[in-house]
GROMACS .gro file of N, CA and C in nm:
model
  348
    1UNK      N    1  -1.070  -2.014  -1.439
    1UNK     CA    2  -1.124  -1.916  -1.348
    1UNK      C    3  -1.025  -1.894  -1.234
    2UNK      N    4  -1.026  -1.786  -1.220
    2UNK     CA    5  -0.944  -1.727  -1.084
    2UNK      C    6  -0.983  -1.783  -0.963
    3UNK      N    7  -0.852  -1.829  -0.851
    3UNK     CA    8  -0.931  -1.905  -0.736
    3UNK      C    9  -0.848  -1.826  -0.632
    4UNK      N   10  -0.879  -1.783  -0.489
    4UNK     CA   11  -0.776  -1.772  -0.408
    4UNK      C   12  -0.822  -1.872  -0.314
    5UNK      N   13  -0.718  -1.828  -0.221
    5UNK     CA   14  -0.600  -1.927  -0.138
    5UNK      C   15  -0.738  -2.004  -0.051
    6UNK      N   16  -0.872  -1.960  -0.042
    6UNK     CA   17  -0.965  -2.054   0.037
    6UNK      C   18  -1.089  -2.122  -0.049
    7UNK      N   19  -0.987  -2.106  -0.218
    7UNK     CA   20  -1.107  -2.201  -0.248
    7UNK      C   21  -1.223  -2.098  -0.370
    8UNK      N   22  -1.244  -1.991  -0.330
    8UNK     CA   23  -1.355  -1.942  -0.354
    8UNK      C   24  -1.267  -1.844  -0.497
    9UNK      N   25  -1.404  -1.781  -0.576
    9UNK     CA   26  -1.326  -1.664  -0.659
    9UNK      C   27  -1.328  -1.588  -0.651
   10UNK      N   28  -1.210  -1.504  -0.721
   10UNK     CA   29  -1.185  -1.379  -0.720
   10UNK      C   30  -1.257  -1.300  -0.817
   11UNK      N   31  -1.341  -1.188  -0.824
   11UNK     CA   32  -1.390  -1.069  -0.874
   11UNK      C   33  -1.340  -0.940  -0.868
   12UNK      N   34  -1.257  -0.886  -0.986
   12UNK     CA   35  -1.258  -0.750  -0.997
   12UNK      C   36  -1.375  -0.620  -0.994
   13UNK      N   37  -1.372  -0.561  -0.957
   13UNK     CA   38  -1.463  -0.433  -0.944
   13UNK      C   39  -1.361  -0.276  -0.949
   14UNK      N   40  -1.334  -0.241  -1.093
   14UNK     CA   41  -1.252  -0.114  -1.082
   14UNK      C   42  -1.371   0.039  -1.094
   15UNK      N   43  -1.332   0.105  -1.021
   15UNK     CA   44  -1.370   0.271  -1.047
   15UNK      C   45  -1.321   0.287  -1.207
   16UNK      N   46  -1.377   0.374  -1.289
   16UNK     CA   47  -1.368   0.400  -1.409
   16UNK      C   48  -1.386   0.544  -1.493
   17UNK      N   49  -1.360   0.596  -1.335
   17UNK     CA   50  -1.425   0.739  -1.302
   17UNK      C   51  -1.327   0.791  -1.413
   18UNK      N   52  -1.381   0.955  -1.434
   18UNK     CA   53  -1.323   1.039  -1.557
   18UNK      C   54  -1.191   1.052  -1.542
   19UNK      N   55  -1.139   1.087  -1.447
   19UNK     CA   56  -0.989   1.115  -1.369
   19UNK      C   57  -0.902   1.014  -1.466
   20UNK      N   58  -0.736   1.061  -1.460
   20UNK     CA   59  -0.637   0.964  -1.471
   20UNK      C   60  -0.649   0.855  -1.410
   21UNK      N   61  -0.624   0.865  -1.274
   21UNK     CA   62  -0.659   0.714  -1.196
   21UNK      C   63  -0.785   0.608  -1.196
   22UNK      N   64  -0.896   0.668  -1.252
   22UNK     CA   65  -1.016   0.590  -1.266
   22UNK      C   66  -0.966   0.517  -1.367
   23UNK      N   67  -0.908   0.582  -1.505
   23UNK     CA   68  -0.856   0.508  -1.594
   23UNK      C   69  -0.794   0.427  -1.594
   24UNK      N   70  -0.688   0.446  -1.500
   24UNK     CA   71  -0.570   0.347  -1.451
   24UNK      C   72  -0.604   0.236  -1.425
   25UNK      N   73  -0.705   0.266  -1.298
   25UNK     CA   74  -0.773   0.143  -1.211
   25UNK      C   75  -0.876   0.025  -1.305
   26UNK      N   76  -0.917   0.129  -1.455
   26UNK     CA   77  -0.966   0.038  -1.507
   26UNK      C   78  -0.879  -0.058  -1.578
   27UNK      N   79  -0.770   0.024  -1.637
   27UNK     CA   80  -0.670  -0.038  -1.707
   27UNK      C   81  -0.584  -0.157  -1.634
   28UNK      N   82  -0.526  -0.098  -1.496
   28UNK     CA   83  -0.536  -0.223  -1.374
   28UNK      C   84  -0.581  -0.362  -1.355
   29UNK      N   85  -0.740  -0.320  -1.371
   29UNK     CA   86  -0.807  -0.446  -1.340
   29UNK      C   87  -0.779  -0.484  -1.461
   30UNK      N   88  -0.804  -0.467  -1.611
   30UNK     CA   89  -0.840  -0.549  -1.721
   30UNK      C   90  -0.648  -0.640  -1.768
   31UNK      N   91  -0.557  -0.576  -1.663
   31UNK     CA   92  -0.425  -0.625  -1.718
   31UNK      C   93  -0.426  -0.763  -1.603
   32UNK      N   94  -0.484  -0.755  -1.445
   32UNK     CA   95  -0.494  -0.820  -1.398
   32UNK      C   96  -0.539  -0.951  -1.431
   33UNK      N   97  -0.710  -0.965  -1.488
   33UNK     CA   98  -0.792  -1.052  -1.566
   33UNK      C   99  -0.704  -1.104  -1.645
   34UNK      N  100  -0.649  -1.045  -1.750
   34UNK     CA  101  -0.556  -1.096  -1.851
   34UNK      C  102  -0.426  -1.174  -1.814
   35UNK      N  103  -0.394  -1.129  -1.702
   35UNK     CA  104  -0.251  -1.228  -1.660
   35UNK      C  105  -0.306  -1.325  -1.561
   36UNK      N  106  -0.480  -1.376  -1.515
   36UNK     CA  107  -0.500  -1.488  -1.497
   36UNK      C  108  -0.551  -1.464  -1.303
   37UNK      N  109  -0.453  -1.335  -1.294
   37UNK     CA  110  -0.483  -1.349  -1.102
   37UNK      C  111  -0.656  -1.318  -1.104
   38UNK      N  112  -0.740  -1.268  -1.159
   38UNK     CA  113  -0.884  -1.280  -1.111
   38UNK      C  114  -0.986  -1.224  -1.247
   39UNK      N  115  -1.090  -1.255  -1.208
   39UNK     CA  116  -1.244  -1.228  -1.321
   39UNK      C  117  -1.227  -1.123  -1.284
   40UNK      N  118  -1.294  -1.015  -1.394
   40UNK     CA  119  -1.307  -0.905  -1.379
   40UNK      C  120  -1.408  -0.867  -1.396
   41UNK      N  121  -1.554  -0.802  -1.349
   41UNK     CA  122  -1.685  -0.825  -1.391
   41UNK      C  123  -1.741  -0.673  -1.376
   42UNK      N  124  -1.895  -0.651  -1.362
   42UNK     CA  125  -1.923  -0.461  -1.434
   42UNK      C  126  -1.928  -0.406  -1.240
   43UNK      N  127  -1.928  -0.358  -1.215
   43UNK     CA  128  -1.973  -0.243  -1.103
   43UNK      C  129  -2.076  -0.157  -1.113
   44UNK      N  130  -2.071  -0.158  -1.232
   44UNK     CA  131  -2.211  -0.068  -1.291
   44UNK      C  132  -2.346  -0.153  -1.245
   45UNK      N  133  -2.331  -0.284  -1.315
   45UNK     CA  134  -2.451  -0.359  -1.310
   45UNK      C  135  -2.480  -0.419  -1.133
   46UNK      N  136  -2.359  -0.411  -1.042
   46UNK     CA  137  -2.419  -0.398  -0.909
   46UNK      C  138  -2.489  -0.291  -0.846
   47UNK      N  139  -2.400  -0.156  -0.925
   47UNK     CA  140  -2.504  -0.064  -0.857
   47UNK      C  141  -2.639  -0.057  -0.938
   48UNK      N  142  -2.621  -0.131  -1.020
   48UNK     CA  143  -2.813  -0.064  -1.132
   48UNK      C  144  -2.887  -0.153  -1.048
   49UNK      N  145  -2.835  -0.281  -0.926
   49UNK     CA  146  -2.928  -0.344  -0.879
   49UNK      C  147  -2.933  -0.473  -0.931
   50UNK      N  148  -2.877  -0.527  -1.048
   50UNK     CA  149  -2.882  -0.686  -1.085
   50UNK      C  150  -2.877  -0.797  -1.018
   51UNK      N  151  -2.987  -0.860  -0.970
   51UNK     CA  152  -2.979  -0.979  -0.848
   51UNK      C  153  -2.851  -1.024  -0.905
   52UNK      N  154  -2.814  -1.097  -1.036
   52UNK     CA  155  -2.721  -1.195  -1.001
   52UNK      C  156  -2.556  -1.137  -1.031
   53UNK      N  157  -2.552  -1.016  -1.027
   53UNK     CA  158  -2.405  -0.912  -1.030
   53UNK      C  159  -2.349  -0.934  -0.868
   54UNK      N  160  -2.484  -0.865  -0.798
   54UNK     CA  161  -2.484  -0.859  -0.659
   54UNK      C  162  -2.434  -1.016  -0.604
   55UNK      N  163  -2.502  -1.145  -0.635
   55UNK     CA  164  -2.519  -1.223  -0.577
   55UNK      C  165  -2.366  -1.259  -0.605
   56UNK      N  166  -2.333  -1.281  -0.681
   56UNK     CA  167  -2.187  -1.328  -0.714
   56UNK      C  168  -2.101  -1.207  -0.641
   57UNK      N  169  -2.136  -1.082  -0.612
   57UNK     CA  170  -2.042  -1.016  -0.576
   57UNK      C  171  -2.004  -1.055  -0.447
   58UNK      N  172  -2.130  -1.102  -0.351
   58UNK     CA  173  -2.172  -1.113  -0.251
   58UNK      C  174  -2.045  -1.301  -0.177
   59UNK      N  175  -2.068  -1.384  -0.312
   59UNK     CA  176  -2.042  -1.516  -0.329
   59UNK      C  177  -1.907  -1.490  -0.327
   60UNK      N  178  -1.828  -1.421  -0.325
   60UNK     CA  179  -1.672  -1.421  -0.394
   60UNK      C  180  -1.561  -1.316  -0.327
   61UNK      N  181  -1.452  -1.345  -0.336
   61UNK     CA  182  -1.375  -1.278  -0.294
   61UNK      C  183  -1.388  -1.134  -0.381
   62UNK      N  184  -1.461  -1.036  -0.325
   62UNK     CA  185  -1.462  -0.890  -0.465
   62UNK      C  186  -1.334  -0.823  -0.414
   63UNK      N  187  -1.313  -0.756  -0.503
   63UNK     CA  188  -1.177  -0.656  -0.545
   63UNK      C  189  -1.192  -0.560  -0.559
   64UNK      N  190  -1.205  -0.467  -0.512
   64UNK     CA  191  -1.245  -0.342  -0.536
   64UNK      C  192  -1.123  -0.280  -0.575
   65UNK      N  193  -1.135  -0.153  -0.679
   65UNK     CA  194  -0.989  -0.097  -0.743
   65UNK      C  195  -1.033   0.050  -0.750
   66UNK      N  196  -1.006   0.135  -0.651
   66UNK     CA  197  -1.036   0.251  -0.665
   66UNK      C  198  -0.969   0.387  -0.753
   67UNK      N  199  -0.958   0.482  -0.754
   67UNK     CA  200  -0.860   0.548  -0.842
   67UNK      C  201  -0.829   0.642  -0.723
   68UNK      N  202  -0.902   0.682  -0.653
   68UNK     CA  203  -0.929   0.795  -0.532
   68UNK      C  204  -0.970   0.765  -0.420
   69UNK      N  205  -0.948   0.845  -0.314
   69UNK     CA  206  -1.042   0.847  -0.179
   69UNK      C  207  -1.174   0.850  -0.165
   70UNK      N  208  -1.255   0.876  -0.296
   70UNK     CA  209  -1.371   0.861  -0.286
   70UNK      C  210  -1.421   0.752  -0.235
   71UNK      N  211  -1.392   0.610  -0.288
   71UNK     CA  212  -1.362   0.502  -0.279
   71UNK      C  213  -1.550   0.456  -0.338
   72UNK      N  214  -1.544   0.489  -0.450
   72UNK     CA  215  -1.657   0.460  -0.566
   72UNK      C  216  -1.749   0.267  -0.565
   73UNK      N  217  -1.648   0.248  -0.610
   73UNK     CA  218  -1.670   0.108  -0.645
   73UNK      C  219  -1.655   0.004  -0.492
   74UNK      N  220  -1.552   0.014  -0.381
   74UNK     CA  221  -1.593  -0.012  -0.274
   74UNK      C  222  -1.698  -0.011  -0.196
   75UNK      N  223  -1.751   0.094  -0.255
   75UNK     CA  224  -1.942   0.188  -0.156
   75UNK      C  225  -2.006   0.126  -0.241
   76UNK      N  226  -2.027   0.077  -0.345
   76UNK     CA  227  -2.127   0.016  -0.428
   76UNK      C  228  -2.128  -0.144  -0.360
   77UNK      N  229  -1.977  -0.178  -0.414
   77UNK     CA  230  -1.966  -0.329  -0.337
   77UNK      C  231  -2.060  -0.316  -0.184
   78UNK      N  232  -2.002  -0.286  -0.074
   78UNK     CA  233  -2.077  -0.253   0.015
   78UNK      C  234  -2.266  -0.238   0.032
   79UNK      N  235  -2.299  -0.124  -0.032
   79UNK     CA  236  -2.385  -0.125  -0.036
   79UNK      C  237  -2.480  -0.230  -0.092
   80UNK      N  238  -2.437  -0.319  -0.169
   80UNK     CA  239  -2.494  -0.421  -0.195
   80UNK      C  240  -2.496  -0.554  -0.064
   81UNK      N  241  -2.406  -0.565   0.010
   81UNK     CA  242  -2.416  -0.675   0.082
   81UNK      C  243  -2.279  -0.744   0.080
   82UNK      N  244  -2.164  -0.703  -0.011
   82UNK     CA  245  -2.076  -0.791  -0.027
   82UNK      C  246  -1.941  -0.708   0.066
   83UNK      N  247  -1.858  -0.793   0.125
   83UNK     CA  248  -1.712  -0.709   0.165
   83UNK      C  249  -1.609  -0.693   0.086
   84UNK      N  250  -1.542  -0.589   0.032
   84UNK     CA  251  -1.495  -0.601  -0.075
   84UNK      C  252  -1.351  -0.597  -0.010
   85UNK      N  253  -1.197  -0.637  -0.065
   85UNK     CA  254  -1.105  -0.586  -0.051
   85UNK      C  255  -1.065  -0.479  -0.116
   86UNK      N  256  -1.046  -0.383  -0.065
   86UNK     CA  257  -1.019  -0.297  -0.179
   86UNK      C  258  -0.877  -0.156  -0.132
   87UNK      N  259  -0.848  -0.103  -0.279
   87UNK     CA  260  -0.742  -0.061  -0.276
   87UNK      C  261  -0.808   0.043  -0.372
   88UNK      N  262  -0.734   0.181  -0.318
   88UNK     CA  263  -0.730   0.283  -0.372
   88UNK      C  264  -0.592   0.357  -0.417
   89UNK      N  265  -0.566   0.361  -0.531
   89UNK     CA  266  -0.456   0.385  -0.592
   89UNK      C  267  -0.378   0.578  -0.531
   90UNK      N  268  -0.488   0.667  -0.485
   90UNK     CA  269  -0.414   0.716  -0.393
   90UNK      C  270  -0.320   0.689  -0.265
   91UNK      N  271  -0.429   0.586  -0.220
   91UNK     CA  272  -0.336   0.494  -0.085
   91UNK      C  273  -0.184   0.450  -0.138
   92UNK      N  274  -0.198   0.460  -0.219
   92UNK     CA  275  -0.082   0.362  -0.299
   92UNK      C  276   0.042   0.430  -0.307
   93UNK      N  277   0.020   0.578  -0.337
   93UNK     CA  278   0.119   0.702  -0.348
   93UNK      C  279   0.082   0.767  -0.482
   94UNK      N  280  -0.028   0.746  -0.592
   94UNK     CA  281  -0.048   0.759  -0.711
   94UNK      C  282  -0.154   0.965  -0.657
   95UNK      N  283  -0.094   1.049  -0.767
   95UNK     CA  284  -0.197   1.184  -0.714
   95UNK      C  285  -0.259   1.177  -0.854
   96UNK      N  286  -0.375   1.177  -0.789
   96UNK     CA  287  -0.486   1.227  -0.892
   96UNK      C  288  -0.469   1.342  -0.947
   97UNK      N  289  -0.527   1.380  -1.084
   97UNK     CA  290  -0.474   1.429  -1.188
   97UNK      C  291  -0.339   1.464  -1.211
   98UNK      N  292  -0.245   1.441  -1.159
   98UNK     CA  293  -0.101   1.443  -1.203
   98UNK      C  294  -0.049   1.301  -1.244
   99UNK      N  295  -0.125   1.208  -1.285
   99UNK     CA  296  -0.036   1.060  -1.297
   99UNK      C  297  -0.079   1.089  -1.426
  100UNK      N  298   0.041   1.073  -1.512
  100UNK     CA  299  -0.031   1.009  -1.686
  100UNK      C  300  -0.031   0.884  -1.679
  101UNK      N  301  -0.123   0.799  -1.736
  101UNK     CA  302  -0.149   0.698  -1.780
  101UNK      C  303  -0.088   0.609  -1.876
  102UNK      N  304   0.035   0.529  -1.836
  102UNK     CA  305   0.104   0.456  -1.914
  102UNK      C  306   0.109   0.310  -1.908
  103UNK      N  307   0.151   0.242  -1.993
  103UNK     CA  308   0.151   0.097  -1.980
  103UNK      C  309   0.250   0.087  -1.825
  104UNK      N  310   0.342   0.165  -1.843
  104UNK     CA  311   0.433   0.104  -1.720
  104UNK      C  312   0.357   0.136  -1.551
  105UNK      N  313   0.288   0.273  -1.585
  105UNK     CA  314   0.183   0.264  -1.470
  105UNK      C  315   0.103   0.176  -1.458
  106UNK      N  316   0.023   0.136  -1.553
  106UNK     CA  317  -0.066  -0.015  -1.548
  106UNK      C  318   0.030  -0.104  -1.485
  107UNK      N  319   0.093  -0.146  -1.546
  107UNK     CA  320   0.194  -0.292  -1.496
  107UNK      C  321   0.260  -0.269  -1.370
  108UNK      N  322   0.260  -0.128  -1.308
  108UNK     CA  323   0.366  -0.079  -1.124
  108UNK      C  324   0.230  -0.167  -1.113
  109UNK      N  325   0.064  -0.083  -1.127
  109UNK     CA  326  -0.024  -0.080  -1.051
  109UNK      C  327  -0.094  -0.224  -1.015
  110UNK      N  328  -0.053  -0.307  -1.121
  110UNK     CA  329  -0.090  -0.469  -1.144
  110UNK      C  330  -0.048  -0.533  -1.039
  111UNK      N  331   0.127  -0.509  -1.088
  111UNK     CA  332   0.205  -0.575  -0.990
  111UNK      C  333   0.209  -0.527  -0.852
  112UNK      N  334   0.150  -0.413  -0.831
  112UNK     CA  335   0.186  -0.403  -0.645
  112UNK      C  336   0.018  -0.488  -0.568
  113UNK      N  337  -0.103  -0.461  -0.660
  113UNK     CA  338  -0.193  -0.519  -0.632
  113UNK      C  339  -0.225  -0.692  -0.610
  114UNK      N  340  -0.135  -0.754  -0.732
  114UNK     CA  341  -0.138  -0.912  -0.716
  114UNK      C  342  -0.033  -0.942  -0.580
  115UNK      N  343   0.041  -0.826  -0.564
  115UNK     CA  344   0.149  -0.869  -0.455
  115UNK      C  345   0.091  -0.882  -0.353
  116UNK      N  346   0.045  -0.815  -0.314
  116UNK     CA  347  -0.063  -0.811  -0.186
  116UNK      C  348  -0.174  -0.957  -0.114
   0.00000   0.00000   0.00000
């Protein structure tokens, strides 16, 4: 399991929205999980309300991975009770609907996120 630097874990939460970048951000998180820096868990099931999605979201360092300024999956985190860190891949320099979706975009978007 993923730990950061105070002990506690890390939880992914990506946007998955229709857009290029929702995609990204999902593709993001699931390359993240896979190379070990954090869990990656649903966003969906915090916003449908699941005591124990929430409670762990609440328990853990969450990650929020946005694709846009909307900032989707951050407002859910939030609205549940939890503080999320989170990053929006516009912030980043990425423009919505003009990014295609490539492995090497996944792996910029991995690596500038674990850098952090």
């Amino acid at each position: 399991m993923a730990e950061c630097c105070s002990g506690g874990t890390k939880l992914l939460y990506a946007c998955s929205g229709a857009c290029d970048l929702g995609n990204a951000s999902d593709l993001a998180a699931r390359k993240l999980m896979k190379d070990g820096y954090a869990k990656m868990t649903c966003v969906a099931a915090v916003a449908a309300g699941l005591p124990a999605f929430i409670e762990s979201a609440k328990g853990a360092t969450a990650i929020a991975i946005d694709g846009c300024g909307m900032l989707c999956a951050k407002k859910i985190l939030e609205a549940a009770g939890a503080k999320p860190v989170s990053y929006a891949l516009t912030d980043l320099g990425y423009v919505k609907g003009q990014t295609p979706v490539t492995d090497a975009l996944v792996s910029n978007i991995a690596k500038r996120i674990a850098a952090k």
